[in-house]
Amino acid sequence: MRIVVLAGGIGGARFLRGLKRAAPDAEITVIGNTGDDIHLFGLKVCPDLDTVMYTLGGGIDEEQGWGRADETFRVKEELGAYGVGPEWFGLGDRDFATHIVRTQMLAAGYPLSAVTEALCARWKPGVTLLPMSDDRIETHVAVEVDGERKAVHFQEYWVRLRASVPAEAVVPVGAEQAEPAPGVLAAIAAADVILFPPSNPVVSIGTILAVPGIREAIAEAGVPVVGLSPIVGDAPVRGMADKVLAAVGVEATAAAVAAHYGSGLLDGWLVDTVDAGAVAEVEAAGIRCRAVPLMMTGPDATAAMAGEALALAAEVRG
Ligand code: FO1
């Protein structure tokens, strides 16, 4: 079975670990979000691609959900000693190697998709990891700070500001001129199932869908598209999805996120058991809905969730 998964950072990566357990024989292609990418110290950092690669490759800092395990920060400290920032983005020594290799391959003319393939040759994530695009796309957030309205890079909003100020707008800069990376549309066309894991619906999955051609390809794929709510009990499970959902005028509820994707895209939607009351509302929107445990409390729970998503896809297929 060929499964295509649109993934952001931590939530998507953890879900993928469960999906690999639930469907060990499946051919999984991950379309990774690159809107979180940031250029720091002359290096290109791809947080969501790296989080998937490290999580599935066994190198992730499990407790943080991002960055490498057993990390040290000597280079960051030395940069700080030179007064070279930003100090608010924690790049570790092991992680720096990934960004150095990526940046020198990009400088040699390799597209991001080829670079990602090369990095994955080391990590062997057990999935095909494709960036959503080889073109530069960076999410910026319009905020009002000290009475001044400005656009900050997503990472500054997320990490330095901790999403403590309302996001007035979220803009994937460059998306309109971008193209899907090689293999992305082909993977969607060849898929038997397409899954939206509990990643951020605005800055992760929303950004992937903003690449011209991807949303249309999924809508026209003619195969079950099933999503899992990142919102449980009217609050995001992790991260601050509610902050960016507000920016796009979407309530932080499991039903509102399903409606946000829409029945033109979604065939099925999993909500957590605490949101069982939302099932009727989602079904009324033309999206098949089931209430199952959605807390990724460990590998067994995550594998069970992934199994439920595949079961709903089978039910939708009929
Ligand atoms: N998140 C933080 O909250 N603080 C950090 O200092 C931080 C550093 C960092 C470095 C590399 C990387 O790949 C991810 C990092 N993240 C950090 C997480 C990152 O902001 C998020 O994973 C995504 O951008 C949102 O999904």
Coordinates of C-alpha atoms and ligand atoms in Angstrom, one line a residue:
M1 CA 0.0 0.0 0.0
R2 CA 1.3 3.5 -0.9
I3 CA 0.7 6.1 1.7
V4 CA 1.4 9.8 1.3
V5 CA 1.7 11.9 4.5
L6 CA 1.9 15.7 4.7
A7 CA 4.1 16.4 7.7
G8 CA 5.2 19.3 9.8
G9 CA 7.4 19.0 12.8
I10 CA 7.0 17.2 16.1
G11 CA 3.4 15.9 15.8
G12 CA 3.9 14.7 12.3
A13 CA 7.2 13.0 13.0
R14 CA 5.8 11.1 16.0
F15 CA 2.7 10.1 14.1
L16 CA 4.9 8.7 11.3
R17 CA 6.8 6.5 13.8
G18 CA 3.4 5.0 14.7
L19 CA 2.3 4.7 11.1
K20 CA 5.5 2.7 10.3
R21 CA 4.5 0.3 13.1
A22 CA 0.9 0.1 12.0
A23 CA 1.7 -0.5 8.4
P24 CA 5.2 -2.1 8.2
D25 CA 4.8 -3.1 4.6
A26 CA 3.5 0.2 3.3
E27 CA 5.5 2.4 1.1
I28 CA 5.4 5.8 2.9
T29 CA 6.2 9.1 1.2
V30 CA 6.4 12.1 3.4
I31 CA 5.8 15.6 1.9
G32 CA 7.6 17.7 4.4
N33 CA 6.9 21.4 5.3
T34 CA 9.8 23.8 4.5
G35 CA 8.0 27.0 5.5
D36 CA 9.8 26.8 8.9
D37 CA 13.2 26.9 7.2
I38 CA 15.5 29.7 8.4
H39 CA 19.0 30.9 7.4
L40 CA 21.3 31.3 10.3
F41 CA 25.0 31.9 10.5
G42 CA 25.1 31.4 6.7
L43 CA 23.5 28.0 7.0
K44 CA 20.1 26.8 5.8
V45 CA 18.2 25.1 8.7
C46 CA 15.2 22.9 7.8
P47 CA 13.5 22.2 11.2
D48 CA 10.5 20.1 10.0
L49 CA 12.5 18.0 7.5
D50 CA 15.2 17.4 10.2
T51 CA 12.6 16.6 12.8
V52 CA 11.1 13.9 10.6
M53 CA 14.6 12.6 9.6
Y54 CA 16.0 12.5 13.1
T55 CA 12.8 11.1 14.7
L56 CA 12.5 8.2 12.2
G57 CA 16.3 7.8 12.0
G58 CA 16.7 7.4 15.7
G59 CA 18.7 10.6 16.3
I60 CA 16.0 12.9 17.8
D61 CA 16.1 14.5 21.3
E62 CA 13.0 12.6 22.4
E63 CA 12.0 14.9 25.2
Q64 CA 12.3 18.0 23.1
G65 CA 10.9 16.5 19.9
W66 CA 13.4 18.5 17.9
G67 CA 17.2 18.6 17.5
R68 CA 19.7 15.8 18.2
A69 CA 20.0 13.6 21.2
D70 CA 23.1 13.9 23.3
E71 CA 23.7 17.4 22.1
T72 CA 26.3 19.9 23.1
F73 CA 26.3 23.6 22.3
R74 CA 30.0 24.6 22.1
V75 CA 29.7 26.3 18.7
K76 CA 26.6 28.2 19.8
E77 CA 28.5 29.4 22.9
E78 CA 31.5 30.5 20.8
L79 CA 29.3 32.3 18.4
G80 CA 27.7 34.0 21.4
A81 CA 31.1 35.0 22.7
Y82 CA 31.6 36.8 19.4
G83 CA 28.3 38.5 19.9
V84 CA 26.9 36.7 16.9
G85 CA 23.3 35.8 17.4
P86 CA 20.5 34.9 17.5
E87 CA 21.0 33.3 20.9
W88 CA 17.3 32.4 21.1
F89 CA 17.5 29.5 18.5
G90 CA 19.3 26.5 20.0
L91 CA 21.4 25.0 17.3
G92 CA 23.5 22.1 18.7
D93 CA 27.0 21.0 17.6
R94 CA 25.7 17.7 16.1
D95 CA 22.8 19.6 14.4
F96 CA 25.3 22.1 12.9
A97 CA 26.8 19.3 10.8
T98 CA 23.5 18.6 9.1
H99 CA 23.2 22.3 8.2
I100 CA 26.8 22.5 7.0
V101 CA 26.4 19.5 4.7
R102 CA 23.0 20.8 3.5
T103 CA 24.3 24.3 2.8
Q104 CA 27.4 23.2 1.0
M105 CA 25.4 20.8 -1.2
L106 CA 22.9 23.6 -2.0
A107 CA 25.9 25.9 -2.8
A108 CA 27.2 23.2 -5.2
G109 CA 23.9 23.4 -7.0
Y110 CA 22.0 20.4 -5.7
P111 CA 18.2 21.1 -5.1
L112 CA 16.8 20.7 -1.6
S113 CA 15.2 17.4 -2.6
A114 CA 18.5 15.9 -3.6
V115 CA 20.1 17.2 -0.5
T116 CA 17.4 15.7 1.7
E117 CA 17.8 12.4 -0.1
A118 CA 21.6 12.5 0.6
L119 CA 21.1 13.3 4.3
C120 CA 18.5 10.5 4.6
A121 CA 21.0 8.1 3.1
R122 CA 22.7 8.4 6.5
W123 CA 19.6 8.4 8.7
K124 CA 17.5 5.7 6.8
P125 CA 14.2 7.0 8.1
G126 CA 12.3 4.2 6.3
V127 CA 10.2 6.6 4.3
T128 CA 10.8 8.7 1.3
L129 CA 11.1 12.3 2.6
L130 CA 10.4 15.0 0.0
P131 CA 10.5 18.7 0.7
M132 CA 7.2 20.2 -0.4
S133 CA 9.2 22.4 -2.8
D134 CA 12.8 23.0 -3.9
D135 CA 12.0 26.7 -4.0
R136 CA 12.6 29.0 -1.0
I137 CA 9.4 29.4 1.0
E138 CA 9.6 31.0 4.5
T139 CA 6.6 31.6 6.7
H140 CA 6.4 35.1 8.2
V141 CA 4.0 36.2 10.9
A142 CA 2.6 39.7 11.1
V143 CA 2.5 40.9 14.7
E144 CA 2.1 44.1 16.6
V145 CA 4.9 44.6 19.2
D146 CA 5.2 47.7 21.3
G147 CA 2.6 49.4 19.1
E148 CA 4.6 48.7 16.0
R149 CA 3.2 46.3 13.3
K150 CA 5.9 44.1 11.7
A151 CA 6.5 40.8 10.1
V152 CA 8.8 38.4 11.9
H153 CA 10.2 35.1 10.7
F154 CA 8.1 32.2 11.9
Q155 CA 10.9 30.9 14.1
E156 CA 11.3 34.2 15.8
Y157 CA 7.5 34.2 16.4
W158 CA 7.5 30.6 17.6
V159 CA 10.8 30.4 19.6
R160 CA 11.7 33.9 20.6
L161 CA 8.2 35.3 21.1
R162 CA 6.7 32.0 22.1
A163 CA 3.7 33.0 20.2
S164 CA 3.0 35.4 23.1
V165 CA 1.5 38.1 20.9
P166 CA -1.4 37.5 18.5
A167 CA -0.5 36.6 15.0
E168 CA -2.3 39.1 12.8
A169 CA -1.4 37.2 9.6
V170 CA 0.6 34.2 8.6
V171 CA 2.2 34.4 5.2
P172 CA 4.2 31.6 3.5
V173 CA 6.5 34.0 1.6
G174 CA 7.5 32.6 -1.8
A175 CA 4.7 30.0 -2.0
E176 CA 2.9 31.6 -4.9
Q177 CA 6.0 31.4 -7.1
A178 CA 7.0 27.9 -5.9
E179 CA 6.6 24.6 -7.5
P180 CA 6.1 21.2 -5.9
A181 CA 9.5 19.4 -5.5
P182 CA 10.2 16.6 -8.0
G183 CA 8.3 13.5 -7.1
V184 CA 5.6 15.2 -5.0
L185 CA 2.8 15.3 -7.5
A186 CA 3.7 11.8 -8.7
A187 CA 3.6 10.4 -5.2
I188 CA 0.2 12.0 -4.6
A189 CA -1.1 10.6 -7.9
A190 CA 0.2 7.1 -7.1
A191 CA -1.0 7.1 -3.5
D192 CA -3.6 4.6 -2.2
V193 CA -4.2 6.7 0.9
I194 CA -3.3 10.3 1.8
L195 CA -3.0 11.3 5.5
F196 CA -2.9 14.6 7.3
P197 CA -1.2 13.9 10.7
P198 CA -1.8 16.0 13.8
S199 CA 0.6 18.7 12.5
N200 CA -0.2 22.4 12.7
P201 CA -3.0 23.0 10.3
V202 CA -1.9 26.5 9.4
V203 CA 1.9 26.7 9.4
S204 CA 2.7 23.1 8.6
I205 CA -0.1 21.4 6.6
G206 CA -1.5 24.7 5.5
T207 CA 1.9 25.8 4.1
I208 CA 2.3 22.5 2.2
L209 CA -1.2 23.0 0.7
A210 CA -0.2 26.6 -0.3
V211 CA 2.4 25.3 -2.8
P212 CA 0.5 25.6 -6.2
G213 CA -0.7 22.3 -7.4
I214 CA -0.5 20.3 -4.2
R215 CA -4.0 21.0 -2.8
E216 CA -5.5 20.3 -6.3
A217 CA -3.5 17.1 -6.7
I218 CA -4.8 15.8 -3.4
A219 CA -8.4 16.9 -4.1
E220 CA -8.3 15.1 -7.4
A221 CA -6.3 12.0 -6.3
G222 CA -9.5 10.0 -6.0
V223 CA -8.3 8.1 -3.0
P224 CA -9.2 8.5 0.7
V225 CA -7.8 11.5 2.4
V226 CA -7.9 11.1 6.2
G227 CA -6.8 13.6 8.8
L228 CA -6.2 13.4 12.6
S229 CA -7.1 16.4 14.7
P230 CA -4.2 18.3 16.3
I231 CA -6.8 19.9 18.6
V232 CA -8.1 17.8 21.6
G233 CA -10.6 19.3 23.9
D234 CA -10.5 22.7 22.3
A235 CA -6.8 23.0 22.8
P236 CA -3.7 22.1 20.8
V237 CA -2.1 18.9 22.1
R238 CA 1.3 20.6 21.8
G239 CA 2.7 23.7 20.3
M240 CA 0.6 26.8 19.9
A241 CA -1.6 25.9 17.0
D242 CA -4.5 27.9 18.5
K243 CA -2.4 31.1 18.0
V244 CA -2.1 30.7 14.3
L245 CA -5.6 29.3 13.8
A246 CA -6.9 32.5 15.2
A247 CA -4.9 34.4 12.6
V248 CA -6.8 32.6 9.8
G249 CA -10.1 32.9 11.7
V250 CA -10.5 29.3 12.6
E251 CA -11.7 28.3 16.1
A252 CA -9.4 25.9 18.0
T253 CA -11.8 23.0 17.9
A254 CA -11.5 19.6 16.3
A255 CA -14.6 20.3 14.2
A256 CA -13.4 23.7 13.1
V257 CA -10.1 22.4 11.8
A258 CA -11.9 19.7 9.8
A259 CA -14.2 22.3 8.3
H260 CA -11.1 24.5 7.6
Y261 CA -9.6 21.7 5.4
G262 CA -13.1 21.2 4.0
S263 CA -14.9 18.2 2.5
G264 CA -13.4 19.0 -0.9
L265 CA -10.1 17.8 0.6
L266 CA -10.9 15.6 3.5
D267 CA -12.9 12.3 3.3
G268 CA -12.3 11.3 6.9
W269 CA -11.4 13.0 10.2
L270 CA -10.4 11.4 13.5
V271 CA -11.2 13.3 16.7
D272 CA -10.2 12.4 20.2
T273 CA -12.7 10.6 22.4
V274 CA -13.1 13.8 24.5
D275 CA -14.5 15.4 21.3
A276 CA -16.9 12.7 20.5
G277 CA -19.6 15.4 20.6
A278 CA -18.1 16.9 17.5
V279 CA -18.6 13.8 15.3
A280 CA -22.1 14.7 14.2
E281 CA -21.0 18.2 13.3
V282 CA -18.1 16.9 11.2
E283 CA -20.2 14.3 9.5
A284 CA -22.8 17.0 8.7
A285 CA -20.0 18.8 6.8
G286 CA -19.7 15.7 4.6
I287 CA -16.6 14.3 6.3
R288 CA -16.7 10.8 7.8
C289 CA -15.7 11.1 11.4
R290 CA -14.7 8.8 14.3
A291 CA -13.8 9.5 17.9
V292 CA -10.7 7.5 19.0
P293 CA -7.8 8.2 21.4
L294 CA -5.5 10.7 19.8
M295 CA -3.0 11.4 22.5
M296 CA 0.4 10.1 21.3
T297 CA 1.4 8.9 24.8
G298 CA 3.8 6.3 23.4
P299 CA 4.6 4.1 20.4
D300 CA 1.6 1.8 21.0
A301 CA -0.9 4.6 21.3
T302 CA 0.6 6.3 18.1
A303 CA 0.5 3.0 16.2
A304 CA -3.1 2.5 17.2
M305 CA -4.0 6.0 16.0
A306 CA -2.4 5.4 12.7
G307 CA -4.3 2.1 12.4
E308 CA -7.5 3.9 13.1
A309 CA -6.7 6.4 10.3
L310 CA -6.0 3.6 7.9
A311 CA -9.3 1.8 9.0
L312 CA -11.3 5.0 8.4
A313 CA -9.6 5.3 5.0
A314 CA -10.7 1.7 4.2
E315 CA -14.2 2.5 5.4
V316 CA -14.3 5.7 3.2
R317 CA -13.1 3.7 0.2
G318 CA -16.1 1.5 0.8
Ligands
FO1_1 N1 12.3 25.1 19.1 C1 12.3 25.8 20.3 O1 11.3 26.0 21.0 N2 13.5 26.4 20.7 C2 14.7 26.2 20.0 O2 15.7 26.8 20.4 C3 14.6 25.4 18.8 C4 15.8 25.2 18.0 C5 15.7 24.4 16.9 C6 16.8 24.0 16.2 C7 16.8 23.2 15.1 C8 15.5 22.6 14.8 O3 15.5 21.8 13.7 C9 14.4 23.0 15.5 C10 14.4 23.8 16.5 N3 13.3 24.1 17.3 C11 13.4 24.9 18.4 C12 12.0 23.6 16.9 C13 11.4 24.4 15.8 O4 11.1 25.7 16.1 C14 10.0 23.7 15.5 O5 10.4 22.3 15.4 C15 9.4 23.9 14.1 O6 9.9 24.9 13.4 C16 7.9 24.0 14.4 O7 7.4 22.7 14.1

